[in-house]
């Protein structure tokens, strides 16, 4: 890998951190019970897995880093009733999707985190825990990063 992993994680965190007015954000994951309503919305980034592949790179290893953006929103910390939490979560998802989609090269081009990686995007199922039974809402957004060889 040509770029240190920590540089990639920091670049992704900084990109996500700037896309929304988070009250709390950190690269280190914190448990929901440790984050008060006044500290939310909160965003945390965790690297959950790495894949190494040489299938199409002729004996050069291609790296895929898998991250999870973990977002907390307390419905009782927002003005209004429960639909305001749903609306807030939609706004957060739009902001994260938008920042990963927008690139200096224009829409449809890879998000390279400022030239550090080959591509960075949301991959797979986004899990949304709405405020049906509890006031704590959560969103898990899977993000893949291909670093190249």
mmCIF file of N, CA and C in Angstrom:
data_model
loop_
_atom_site.group_PDB
_atom_site.id
_atom_site.type_symbol
_atom_site.label_atom_id
_atom_site.label_comp_id
_atom_site.label_asym_id
_atom_site.label_seq_id
_atom_site.Cartn_x
_atom_site.Cartn_y
_atom_site.Cartn_z
ATOM 1 N N UNK A 1 0.854 -1.167 0.000
ATOM 2 C CA UNK A 1 0.000 0.000 0.000
ATOM 3 C C UNK A 1 0.905 1.238 0.000
ATOM 4 N N UNK A 2 0.654 2.145 -0.929
ATOM 5 C CA UNK A 2 1.506 3.318 -1.077
ATOM 6 C C UNK A 2 1.237 4.404 -0.049
ATOM 7 N N UNK A 3 0.019 4.501 0.437
ATOM 8 C CA UNK A 3 -0.374 5.546 1.384
ATOM 9 C C UNK A 3 -0.615 4.892 2.742
ATOM 10 N N UNK A 4 -0.070 5.457 3.812
ATOM 11 C CA UNK A 4 -0.319 4.867 5.138
ATOM 12 C C UNK A 4 -1.818 4.813 5.462
ATOM 13 N N UNK A 5 -2.223 3.725 6.064
ATOM 14 C CA UNK A 5 -3.624 3.532 6.419
ATOM 15 C C UNK A 5 -4.163 4.684 7.261
ATOM 16 N N UNK A 6 -3.365 5.164 8.188
ATOM 17 C CA UNK A 6 -3.812 6.239 9.070
ATOM 18 C C UNK A 6 -4.133 7.510 8.272
ATOM 19 N N UNK A 7 -3.368 7.789 7.223
ATOM 20 C CA UNK A 7 -3.637 8.960 6.377
ATOM 21 C C UNK A 7 -4.979 8.817 5.660
ATOM 22 N N UNK A 8 -5.279 7.614 5.213
ATOM 23 C CA UNK A 8 -6.550 7.355 4.526
ATOM 24 C C UNK A 8 -7.708 7.518 5.500
ATOM 25 N N UNK A 9 -7.581 6.922 6.681
ATOM 26 C CA UNK A 9 -8.641 7.033 7.681
ATOM 27 C C UNK A 9 -8.871 8.490 8.064
ATOM 28 N N UNK A 10 -7.810 9.235 8.255
ATOM 29 C CA UNK A 10 -7.927 10.648 8.618
ATOM 30 C C UNK A 10 -8.593 11.445 7.506
ATOM 31 N N UNK A 11 -8.232 11.193 6.257
ATOM 32 C CA UNK A 11 -8.836 11.907 5.128
ATOM 33 C C UNK A 11 -10.328 11.608 5.016
ATOM 34 N N UNK A 12 -10.708 10.341 5.174
ATOM 35 C CA UNK A 12 -12.125 9.978 5.118
ATOM 36 C C UNK A 12 -12.878 10.614 6.278
ATOM 37 N N UNK A 13 -12.313 10.553 7.462
ATOM 38 C CA UNK A 13 -12.956 11.173 8.623
ATOM 39 C C UNK A 13 -13.152 12.671 8.399
ATOM 40 N N UNK A 14 -12.126 13.351 7.930
ATOM 41 C CA UNK A 14 -12.228 14.796 7.699
ATOM 42 C C UNK A 14 -13.294 15.131 6.663
ATOM 43 N N UNK A 15 -13.397 14.316 5.620
ATOM 44 C CA UNK A 15 -14.424 14.531 4.600
ATOM 45 C C UNK A 15 -15.819 14.402 5.212
ATOM 46 N N UNK A 16 -16.042 13.320 5.966
ATOM 47 C CA UNK A 16 -17.348 13.105 6.593
ATOM 48 C C UNK A 16 -17.630 14.154 7.669
ATOM 49 N N UNK A 17 -16.607 14.534 8.398
ATOM 50 C CA UNK A 17 -16.770 15.495 9.480
ATOM 51 C C UNK A 17 -17.225 16.860 8.956
ATOM 52 N N UNK A 18 -16.810 17.194 7.733
ATOM 53 C CA UNK A 18 -17.166 18.479 7.169
ATOM 54 C C UNK A 18 -18.487 18.509 6.427
ATOM 55 N N UNK A 19 -19.168 17.371 6.306
ATOM 56 C CA UNK A 19 -20.374 17.327 5.483
ATOM 57 C C UNK A 19 -21.644 17.659 6.245
ATOM 58 N N UNK A 20 -21.555 17.755 7.575
ATOM 59 C CA UNK A 20 -22.753 17.954 8.390
ATOM 60 C C UNK A 20 -22.351 18.628 9.697
ATOM 61 N N UNK A 21 -23.219 19.418 10.292
ATOM 62 C CA UNK A 21 -22.854 20.075 11.561
ATOM 63 C C UNK A 21 -22.992 19.131 12.770
ATOM 64 N N UNK A 22 -22.080 18.171 12.856
ATOM 65 C CA UNK A 22 -22.095 17.231 13.974
ATOM 66 C C UNK A 22 -21.820 17.985 15.276
ATOM 67 N N UNK A 23 -22.456 17.567 16.338
ATOM 68 C CA UNK A 23 -22.133 18.104 17.662
ATOM 69 C C UNK A 23 -20.904 17.377 18.195
ATOM 70 N N UNK A 24 -20.823 16.083 17.926
ATOM 71 C CA UNK A 24 -19.698 15.253 18.348
ATOM 72 C C UNK A 24 -19.250 14.413 17.161
ATOM 73 N N UNK A 25 -17.939 14.287 16.995
ATOM 74 C CA UNK A 25 -17.404 13.387 15.967
ATOM 75 C C UNK A 25 -16.031 12.916 16.416
ATOM 76 N N UNK A 26 -15.701 11.680 16.030
ATOM 77 C CA UNK A 26 -14.430 11.111 16.454
ATOM 78 C C UNK A 26 -14.099 9.914 15.573
ATOM 79 N N UNK A 27 -12.823 9.661 15.388
ATOM 80 C CA UNK A 27 -12.393 8.460 14.676
ATOM 81 C C UNK A 27 -12.600 7.228 15.563
ATOM 82 N N UNK A 28 -12.525 7.425 16.854
ATOM 83 C CA UNK A 28 -12.738 6.306 17.777
ATOM 84 C C UNK A 28 -14.231 6.136 18.058
ATOM 85 N N UNK A 29 -14.706 4.924 17.922
ATOM 86 C CA UNK A 29 -16.102 4.604 18.185
ATOM 87 C C UNK A 29 -16.406 4.721 19.668
ATOM 88 N N UNK A 30 -17.534 5.339 19.983
ATOM 89 C CA UNK A 30 -17.994 5.435 21.372
ATOM 90 C C UNK A 30 -19.389 4.834 21.456
ATOM 91 N N UNK A 31 -19.680 4.205 22.550
ATOM 92 C CA UNK A 31 -20.969 3.550 22.731
ATOM 93 C C UNK A 31 -22.076 4.583 22.900
ATOM 94 N N UNK A 32 -23.280 4.285 22.398
ATOM 95 C CA UNK A 32 -24.384 5.241 22.480
ATOM 96 C C UNK A 32 -24.689 5.702 23.909
ATOM 97 N N UNK A 33 -24.568 4.815 24.874
ATOM 98 C CA UNK A 33 -24.885 5.210 26.251
ATOM 99 C C UNK A 33 -23.876 6.207 26.823
ATOM 100 N N UNK A 34 -22.742 6.381 26.146
ATOM 101 C CA UNK A 34 -21.728 7.341 26.582
ATOM 102 C C UNK A 34 -21.909 8.719 25.934
ATOM 103 N N UNK A 35 -22.883 8.823 25.024
ATOM 104 C CA UNK A 35 -23.119 10.062 24.287
ATOM 105 C C UNK A 35 -24.479 10.620 24.702
ATOM 106 N N UNK A 36 -24.483 11.738 25.403
ATOM 107 C CA UNK A 36 -25.736 12.334 25.873
ATOM 108 C C UNK A 36 -26.514 12.933 24.708
ATOM 109 N N UNK A 37 -27.777 13.230 24.944
ATOM 110 C CA UNK A 37 -28.623 13.833 23.916
ATOM 111 C C UNK A 37 -28.031 15.152 23.430
ATOM 112 N N UNK A 38 -27.429 15.921 24.322
ATOM 113 C CA UNK A 38 -26.830 17.198 23.960
ATOM 114 C C UNK A 38 -25.571 17.076 23.119
ATOM 115 N N UNK A 39 -24.993 15.870 23.043
ATOM 116 C CA UNK A 39 -23.796 15.629 22.233
ATOM 117 C C UNK A 39 -24.132 15.068 20.847
ATOM 118 N N UNK A 40 -25.400 15.060 20.501
ATOM 119 C CA UNK A 40 -25.841 14.481 19.236
ATOM 120 C C UNK A 40 -26.500 15.545 18.366
ATOM 121 N N UNK A 41 -26.452 15.387 17.052
ATOM 122 C CA UNK A 41 -26.018 14.226 16.297
ATOM 123 C C UNK A 41 -24.503 14.024 16.380
ATOM 124 N N UNK A 42 -24.142 12.754 16.395
ATOM 125 C CA UNK A 42 -22.736 12.367 16.534
ATOM 126 C C UNK A 42 -22.354 11.409 15.405
ATOM 127 N N UNK A 43 -21.086 11.506 14.973
ATOM 128 C CA UNK A 43 -20.593 10.644 13.911
ATOM 129 C C UNK A 43 -19.256 10.048 14.342
ATOM 130 N N UNK A 44 -19.141 8.746 14.167
ATOM 131 C CA UNK A 44 -17.907 8.036 14.481
ATOM 132 C C UNK A 44 -17.532 7.187 13.272
ATOM 133 N N UNK A 45 -16.247 6.996 13.086
ATOM 134 C CA UNK A 45 -15.763 6.214 11.955
ATOM 135 C C UNK A 45 -14.922 5.063 12.484
ATOM 136 N N UNK A 46 -15.223 3.861 12.010
ATOM 137 C CA UNK A 46 -14.456 2.681 12.423
ATOM 138 C C UNK A 46 -14.082 1.861 11.200
ATOM 139 N N UNK A 47 -12.814 1.461 11.134
ATOM 140 C CA UNK A 47 -12.409 0.517 10.080
ATOM 141 C C UNK A 47 -12.744 -0.866 10.590
ATOM 142 N N UNK A 48 -13.520 -1.611 9.817
ATOM 143 C CA UNK A 48 -14.013 -2.901 10.301
ATOM 144 C C UNK A 48 -13.375 -4.099 9.613
ATOM 145 N N UNK A 49 -12.710 -3.851 8.459
ATOM 146 C CA UNK A 49 -12.143 -5.002 7.738
ATOM 147 C C UNK A 49 -11.238 -4.494 6.635
ATOM 148 N N UNK A 50 -10.331 -5.351 6.190
ATOM 149 C CA UNK A 50 -9.506 -5.080 5.013
ATOM 150 C C UNK A 50 -9.497 -6.314 4.135
ATOM 151 N N UNK A 51 -9.512 -6.096 2.829
ATOM 152 C CA UNK A 51 -9.383 -7.189 1.869
ATOM 153 C C UNK A 51 -8.120 -6.976 1.047
ATOM 154 N N UNK A 52 -7.396 -8.050 0.814
ATOM 155 C CA UNK A 52 -6.192 -8.033 -0.015
ATOM 156 C C UNK A 52 -6.491 -8.907 -1.230
ATOM 157 N N UNK A 53 -6.169 -8.423 -2.433
ATOM 158 C CA UNK A 53 -6.523 -9.157 -3.629
ATOM 159 C C UNK A 53 -5.437 -8.994 -4.686
ATOM 160 N N UNK A 54 -5.111 -10.107 -5.346
ATOM 161 C CA UNK A 54 -4.161 -10.061 -6.460
ATOM 162 C C UNK A 54 -4.770 -10.618 -7.739
ATOM 163 N N UNK A 55 -6.075 -10.817 -7.768
ATOM 164 C CA UNK A 55 -6.730 -11.467 -8.896
ATOM 165 C C UNK A 55 -6.505 -10.738 -10.219
ATOM 166 N N UNK A 56 -6.656 -9.430 -10.241
ATOM 167 C CA UNK A 56 -6.588 -8.684 -11.505
ATOM 168 C C UNK A 56 -5.381 -7.755 -11.568
ATOM 169 N N UNK A 57 -4.457 -7.903 -10.654
ATOM 170 C CA UNK A 57 -3.347 -6.937 -10.593
ATOM 171 C C UNK A 57 -1.991 -7.575 -10.864
ATOM 172 N N UNK A 58 -1.976 -8.785 -11.393
ATOM 173 C CA UNK A 58 -0.730 -9.445 -11.795
ATOM 174 C C UNK A 58 0.326 -9.434 -10.686
ATOM 175 N N UNK A 59 -0.028 -10.051 -9.572
ATOM 176 C CA UNK A 59 0.863 -10.265 -8.429
ATOM 177 C C UNK A 59 1.133 -9.008 -7.597
ATOM 178 N N UNK A 60 0.456 -7.933 -7.908
ATOM 179 C CA UNK A 60 0.511 -6.747 -7.057
ATOM 180 C C UNK A 60 -0.752 -6.742 -6.207
ATOM 181 N N UNK A 61 -0.615 -6.480 -4.930
ATOM 182 C CA UNK A 61 -1.765 -6.542 -4.041
ATOM 183 C C UNK A 61 -2.588 -5.267 -4.137
ATOM 184 N N UNK A 62 -3.890 -5.457 -4.338
ATOM 185 C CA UNK A 62 -4.864 -4.367 -4.294
ATOM 186 C C UNK A 62 -5.543 -4.434 -2.925
ATOM 187 N N UNK A 63 -5.704 -3.292 -2.299
ATOM 188 C CA UNK A 63 -6.265 -3.233 -0.949
ATOM 189 C C UNK A 63 -7.634 -2.564 -0.970
ATOM 190 N N UNK A 64 -8.594 -3.171 -0.277
ATOM 191 C CA UNK A 64 -9.887 -2.546 -0.049
ATOM 192 C C UNK A 64 -10.072 -2.431 1.460
ATOM 193 N N UNK A 65 -10.239 -1.203 1.920
ATOM 194 C CA UNK A 65 -10.478 -0.936 3.340
ATOM 195 C C UNK A 65 -11.977 -0.727 3.526
ATOM 196 N N UNK A 66 -12.546 -1.396 4.508
ATOM 197 C CA UNK A 66 -13.982 -1.311 4.772
ATOM 198 C C UNK A 66 -14.193 -0.542 6.078
ATOM 199 N N UNK A 67 -14.958 0.524 5.974
ATOM 200 C CA UNK A 67 -15.256 1.372 7.129
ATOM 201 C C UNK A 67 -16.747 1.336 7.418
ATOM 202 N N UNK A 68 -17.083 1.731 8.632
ATOM 203 C CA UNK A 68 -18.470 1.925 9.011
ATOM 204 C C UNK A 68 -18.568 3.297 9.653
ATOM 205 N N UNK A 69 -19.393 4.154 9.062
ATOM 206 C CA UNK A 69 -19.723 5.427 9.707
ATOM 207 C C UNK A 69 -20.910 5.136 10.610
ATOM 208 N N UNK A 70 -20.736 5.393 11.881
ATOM 209 C CA UNK A 70 -21.760 5.117 12.883
ATOM 210 C C UNK A 70 -22.297 6.457 13.365
ATOM 211 N N UNK A 71 -23.578 6.684 13.147
ATOM 212 C CA UNK A 71 -24.186 7.982 13.421
ATOM 213 C C UNK A 71 -25.291 7.820 14.450
ATOM 214 N N UNK A 72 -25.285 8.702 15.433
ATOM 215 C CA UNK A 72 -26.281 8.692 16.498
ATOM 216 C C UNK A 72 -27.099 9.975 16.458
ATOM 217 N N UNK A 73 -28.411 9.823 16.590
ATOM 218 C CA UNK A 73 -29.327 10.956 16.665
ATOM 219 C C UNK A 73 -30.352 10.648 17.750
ATOM 220 N N UNK A 74 -30.506 11.556 18.709
ATOM 221 C CA UNK A 74 -31.530 11.394 19.749
ATOM 222 C C UNK A 74 -32.769 12.156 19.334
ATOM 223 N N UNK A 75 -33.896 11.470 19.255
ATOM 224 C CA UNK A 75 -35.123 12.139 18.836
ATOM 225 C C UNK A 75 -35.582 13.165 19.867
ATOM 226 N N UNK A 76 -35.272 12.952 21.147
ATOM 227 C CA UNK A 76 -35.700 13.913 22.162
ATOM 228 C C UNK A 76 -34.804 15.154 22.221
ATOM 229 N N UNK A 77 -33.719 15.154 21.451
ATOM 230 C CA UNK A 77 -32.837 16.325 21.396
ATOM 231 C C UNK A 77 -33.189 17.233 20.226
ATOM 232 N N UNK A 78 -34.184 16.832 19.429
ATOM 233 C CA UNK A 78 -34.578 17.602 18.253
ATOM 234 C C UNK A 78 -35.898 18.307 18.510
ATOM 235 N N UNK A 79 -36.105 19.458 17.877
ATOM 236 C CA UNK A 79 -37.401 20.126 18.025
ATOM 237 C C UNK A 79 -38.497 19.332 17.325
ATOM 238 N N UNK A 80 -39.693 19.377 17.864
ATOM 239 C CA UNK A 80 -40.811 18.701 17.210
ATOM 240 C C UNK A 80 -41.030 17.297 17.737
ATOM 241 N N UNK A 81 -41.678 16.485 16.931
ATOM 242 C CA UNK A 81 -42.029 15.122 17.313
ATOM 243 C C UNK A 81 -41.194 14.127 16.521
ATOM 244 N N UNK A 82 -41.523 12.864 16.641
ATOM 245 C CA UNK A 82 -40.743 11.787 16.040
ATOM 246 C C UNK A 82 -40.408 12.011 14.558
ATOM 247 N N UNK A 83 -41.323 12.506 13.723
ATOM 248 C CA UNK A 83 -40.925 12.707 12.324
ATOM 249 C C UNK A 83 -39.710 13.610 12.155
ATOM 250 N N UNK A 84 -39.422 14.486 13.133
ATOM 251 C CA UNK A 84 -38.238 15.330 13.000
ATOM 252 C C UNK A 84 -36.965 14.487 13.057
ATOM 253 N N UNK A 85 -36.979 13.390 13.808
ATOM 254 C CA UNK A 85 -35.820 12.492 13.841
ATOM 255 C C UNK A 85 -35.653 11.805 12.488
ATOM 256 N N UNK A 86 -36.746 11.373 11.892
ATOM 257 C CA UNK A 86 -36.694 10.768 10.558
ATOM 258 C C UNK A 86 -36.150 11.773 9.546
ATOM 259 N N UNK A 87 -36.623 12.997 9.631
ATOM 260 C CA UNK A 87 -36.167 14.040 8.719
ATOM 261 C C UNK A 87 -34.685 14.333 8.934
ATOM 262 N N UNK A 88 -34.254 14.381 10.176
ATOM 263 C CA UNK A 88 -32.843 14.626 10.488
ATOM 264 C C UNK A 88 -31.967 13.495 9.942
ATOM 265 N N UNK A 89 -32.419 12.262 10.102
ATOM 266 C CA UNK A 89 -31.647 11.132 9.588
ATOM 267 C C UNK A 89 -31.582 11.167 8.062
ATOM 268 N N UNK A 90 -32.670 11.563 7.406
ATOM 269 C CA UNK A 90 -32.643 11.708 5.950
ATOM 270 C C UNK A 90 -31.649 12.786 5.527
ATOM 271 N N UNK A 91 -31.627 13.909 6.253
ATOM 272 C CA UNK A 91 -30.678 14.987 5.946
ATOM 273 C C UNK A 91 -29.238 14.517 6.111
ATOM 274 N N UNK A 92 -28.984 13.731 7.137
ATOM 275 C CA UNK A 92 -27.639 13.197 7.379
ATOM 276 C C UNK A 92 -27.236 12.251 6.244
ATOM 277 N N UNK A 93 -28.127 11.351 5.872
ATOM 278 C CA UNK A 93 -27.831 10.418 4.775
ATOM 279 C C UNK A 93 -27.576 11.170 3.468
ATOM 280 N N UNK A 94 -28.378 12.199 3.208
ATOM 281 C CA UNK A 94 -28.166 13.013 2.004
ATOM 282 C C UNK A 94 -26.799 13.687 2.035
ATOM 283 N N UNK A 95 -26.398 14.202 3.205
ATOM 284 C CA UNK A 95 -25.113 14.894 3.319
ATOM 285 C C UNK A 95 -23.943 13.941 3.093
ATOM 286 N N UNK A 96 -24.005 12.763 3.698
ATOM 287 C CA UNK A 96 -22.919 11.784 3.545
ATOM 288 C C UNK A 96 -22.865 11.292 2.102
ATOM 289 N N UNK A 97 -24.008 10.969 1.540
ATOM 290 C CA UNK A 97 -24.058 10.511 0.151
ATOM 291 C C UNK A 97 -23.508 11.587 -0.781
ATOM 292 N N UNK A 98 -23.893 12.812 -0.545
ATOM 293 C CA UNK A 98 -23.465 13.915 -1.400
ATOM 294 C C UNK A 98 -21.960 14.143 -1.341
ATOM 295 N N UNK A 99 -21.388 14.123 -0.158
ATOM 296 C CA UNK A 99 -19.949 14.399 -0.035
ATOM 297 C C UNK A 99 -19.109 13.284 -0.652
ATOM 298 N N UNK A 100 -19.598 12.061 -0.626
ATOM 299 C CA UNK A 100 -18.862 10.969 -1.261
ATOM 300 C C UNK A 100 -19.079 10.948 -2.771
ATOM 301 N N UNK A 101 -20.198 11.499 -3.225
ATOM 302 C CA UNK A 101 -20.502 11.518 -4.657
ATOM 303 C C UNK A 101 -19.831 12.696 -5.369
ATOM 304 N N UNK A 102 -19.767 13.826 -4.683
ATOM 305 C CA UNK A 102 -19.181 15.017 -5.303
ATOM 306 C C UNK A 102 -17.664 14.909 -5.310
ATOM 307 N N UNK A 103 -17.092 15.142 -6.459
ATOM 308 C CA UNK A 103 -15.634 15.112 -6.593
ATOM 309 C C UNK A 103 -15.196 16.324 -7.397
ATOM 310 N N UNK A 104 -13.930 16.715 -7.286
ATOM 311 C CA UNK A 104 -13.451 17.837 -8.105
ATOM 312 C C UNK A 104 -13.595 17.573 -9.610
ATOM 313 N N UNK A 105 -13.584 16.290 -10.009
ATOM 314 C CA UNK A 105 -13.700 15.942 -11.423
ATOM 315 C C UNK A 105 -15.145 15.976 -11.900
ATOM 316 N N UNK A 106 -16.107 16.050 -10.989
ATOM 317 C CA UNK A 106 -17.519 16.093 -11.346
ATOM 318 C C UNK A 106 -18.242 14.810 -10.968
ATOM 319 N N UNK A 107 -19.585 14.804 -11.075
ATOM 320 C CA UNK A 107 -20.385 13.629 -10.722
ATOM 321 C C UNK A 107 -20.011 12.415 -11.559
ATOM 322 N N UNK A 108 -20.075 11.265 -10.931
ATOM 323 C CA UNK A 108 -19.780 10.021 -11.636
ATOM 324 C C UNK A 108 -18.310 9.661 -11.678
ATOM 325 N N UNK A 109 -17.477 10.524 -11.148
ATOM 326 C CA UNK A 109 -16.041 10.246 -11.083
ATOM 327 C C UNK A 109 -15.700 9.715 -9.695
ATOM 328 N N UNK A 110 -14.591 9.007 -9.532
ATOM 329 C CA UNK A 110 -14.262 8.425 -8.230
ATOM 330 C C UNK A 110 -13.929 9.486 -7.184
ATOM 331 N N UNK A 111 -14.314 9.191 -5.941
ATOM 332 C CA UNK A 111 -13.934 10.017 -4.799
ATOM 333 C C UNK A 111 -12.562 9.513 -4.343
ATOM 334 N N UNK A 112 -11.529 10.304 -4.541
ATOM 335 C CA UNK A 112 -10.159 9.855 -4.272
ATOM 336 C C UNK A 112 -9.587 10.379 -2.958
ATOM 337 N N UNK A 113 -10.411 11.039 -2.161
ATOM 338 C CA UNK A 113 -9.938 11.611 -0.889
ATOM 339 C C UNK A 113 -8.705 12.485 -1.117
ATOM 340 N N UNK A 114 -8.814 13.341 -2.119
ATOM 341 C CA UNK A 114 -7.713 14.261 -2.409
ATOM 342 C C UNK A 114 -6.531 13.607 -3.096
ATOM 343 N N UNK A 115 -6.771 12.512 -3.808
ATOM 344 C CA UNK A 115 -5.705 11.829 -4.532
ATOM 345 C C UNK A 115 -5.002 10.736 -3.743
ATOM 346 N N UNK A 116 -5.481 10.428 -2.540
ATOM 347 C CA UNK A 116 -4.842 9.392 -1.714
ATOM 348 C C UNK A 116 -5.210 7.976 -2.146
ATOM 349 N N UNK A 117 -6.432 7.797 -2.675
ATOM 350 C CA UNK A 117 -6.931 6.453 -2.981
ATOM 351 C C UNK A 117 -7.512 6.421 -4.389
ATOM 352 N N UNK A 118 -7.842 5.224 -4.855
ATOM 353 C CA UNK A 118 -8.436 5.052 -6.172
ATOM 354 C C UNK A 118 -9.915 5.405 -6.179
ATOM 355 N N UNK A 119 -10.639 5.000 -5.128
ATOM 356 C CA UNK A 119 -12.067 5.296 -5.038
ATOM 357 C C UNK A 119 -12.556 5.078 -3.610
ATOM 358 N N UNK A 120 -13.607 5.805 -3.256
ATOM 359 C CA UNK A 120 -14.229 5.721 -1.938
ATOM 360 C C UNK A 120 -15.731 5.915 -2.134
ATOM 361 N N UNK A 121 -16.556 4.978 -1.634
ATOM 362 C CA UNK A 121 -17.988 5.044 -1.893
ATOM 363 C C UNK A 121 -18.761 4.274 -0.830
ATOM 364 N N UNK A 122 -20.072 4.544 -0.785
ATOM 365 C CA UNK A 122 -20.977 3.780 0.074
ATOM 366 C C UNK A 122 -21.257 2.462 -0.638
ATOM 367 N N UNK A 123 -21.074 1.357 0.075
ATOM 368 C CA UNK A 123 -21.248 0.031 -0.520
ATOM 369 C C UNK A 123 -22.125 -0.824 0.379
ATOM 370 N N UNK A 124 -23.223 -1.292 -0.163
ATOM 371 C CA UNK A 124 -24.045 -2.238 0.581
ATOM 372 C C UNK A 124 -25.219 -1.594 1.286
ATOM 373 N N UNK A 125 -25.689 -2.292 2.272
ATOM 374 C CA UNK A 125 -26.912 -1.932 2.981
ATOM 375 C C UNK A 125 -26.626 -0.925 4.098
ATOM 376 N N UNK A 126 -27.334 0.186 4.071
ATOM 377 C CA UNK A 126 -27.277 1.177 5.149
ATOM 378 C C UNK A 126 -28.351 0.788 6.155
ATOM 379 N N UNK A 127 -27.951 0.584 7.399
ATOM 380 C CA UNK A 127 -28.901 0.206 8.440
ATOM 381 C C UNK A 127 -29.380 1.462 9.162
ATOM 382 N N UNK A 128 -30.707 1.540 9.358
ATOM 383 C CA UNK A 128 -31.309 2.700 10.002
ATOM 384 C C UNK A 128 -32.172 2.204 11.149
ATOM 385 N N UNK A 129 -31.864 2.668 12.343
ATOM 386 C CA UNK A 129 -32.634 2.335 13.538
ATOM 387 C C UNK A 129 -33.458 3.565 13.891
ATOM 388 N N UNK A 130 -34.717 3.553 13.472
ATOM 389 C CA UNK A 130 -35.610 4.695 13.669
ATOM 390 C C UNK A 130 -36.144 4.733 15.105
ATOM 391 N N UNK A 131 -36.660 5.891 15.510
ATOM 392 C CA UNK A 131 -37.148 6.044 16.888
ATOM 393 C C UNK A 131 -38.551 5.487 17.084
ATOM 394 N N UNK A 132 -38.723 4.197 16.853
ATOM 395 C CA UNK A 132 -40.032 3.580 17.008
ATOM 396 C C UNK A 132 -40.287 3.243 18.476
ATOM 397 N N UNK A 133 -39.341 2.540 19.097
ATOM 398 C CA UNK A 133 -39.514 2.140 20.496
ATOM 399 C C UNK A 133 -38.689 2.971 21.463
ATOM 400 N N UNK A 134 -37.585 3.505 20.990
ATOM 401 C CA UNK A 134 -36.683 4.252 21.865
ATOM 402 C C UNK A 134 -36.374 5.604 21.230
ATOM 403 N N UNK A 135 -35.833 6.505 22.019
ATOM 404 C CA UNK A 135 -35.503 7.837 21.513
ATOM 405 C C UNK A 135 -34.146 7.869 20.817
ATOM 406 N N UNK A 136 -33.317 6.840 21.039
ATOM 407 C CA UNK A 136 -32.008 6.802 20.401
ATOM 408 C C UNK A 136 -32.127 6.228 18.996
ATOM 409 N N UNK A 137 -31.701 6.993 18.016
ATOM 410 C CA UNK A 137 -31.691 6.550 16.630
ATOM 411 C C UNK A 137 -30.246 6.308 16.221
ATOM 412 N N UNK A 138 -30.043 5.423 15.258
ATOM 413 C CA UNK A 138 -28.693 5.136 14.786
ATOM 414 C C UNK A 138 -28.716 4.834 13.295
ATOM 415 N N UNK A 139 -27.618 5.177 12.649
ATOM 416 C CA UNK A 139 -27.428 4.864 11.235
ATOM 417 C C UNK A 139 -26.043 4.247 11.095
ATOM 418 N N UNK A 140 -25.949 3.143 10.359
ATOM 419 C CA UNK A 140 -24.675 2.510 10.048
ATOM 420 C C UNK A 140 -24.490 2.603 8.536
ATOM 421 N N UNK A 141 -23.434 3.287 8.111
ATOM 422 C CA UNK A 141 -23.192 3.475 6.684
ATOM 423 C C UNK A 141 -21.883 2.770 6.315
ATOM 424 N N UNK A 142 -21.961 1.715 5.482
ATOM 425 C CA UNK A 142 -20.740 1.019 5.062
ATOM 426 C C UNK A 142 -20.038 1.780 3.937
ATOM 427 N N UNK A 143 -18.763 2.031 4.129
ATOM 428 C CA UNK A 143 -17.976 2.778 3.144
ATOM 429 C C UNK A 143 -16.758 1.956 2.761
ATOM 430 N N UNK A 144 -16.566 1.761 1.463
ATOM 431 C CA UNK A 144 -15.396 1.041 0.952
ATOM 432 C C UNK A 144 -14.395 2.023 0.379
ATOM 433 N N UNK A 145 -13.128 1.687 0.539
ATOM 434 C CA UNK A 145 -12.037 2.486 -0.019
ATOM 435 C C UNK A 145 -11.075 1.537 -0.731
ATOM 436 N N UNK A 146 -10.866 1.753 -2.023
ATOM 437 C CA UNK A 146 -9.860 1.001 -2.752
ATOM 438 C C UNK A 146 -8.615 1.876 -2.806
ATOM 439 N N UNK A 147 -7.513 1.334 -2.278
ATOM 440 C CA UNK A 147 -6.297 2.136 -2.199
ATOM 441 C C UNK A 147 -5.436 2.024 -3.452
ATOM 442 N N UNK A 148 -5.706 1.051 -4.284
ATOM 443 C CA UNK A 148 -4.838 0.795 -5.427
ATOM 444 C C UNK A 148 -3.736 -0.156 -5.014
ATOM 445 N N UNK A 149 -2.719 -0.244 -5.841
ATOM 446 C CA UNK A 149 -1.613 -1.168 -5.561
ATOM 447 C C UNK A 149 -0.390 -0.408 -5.082
#
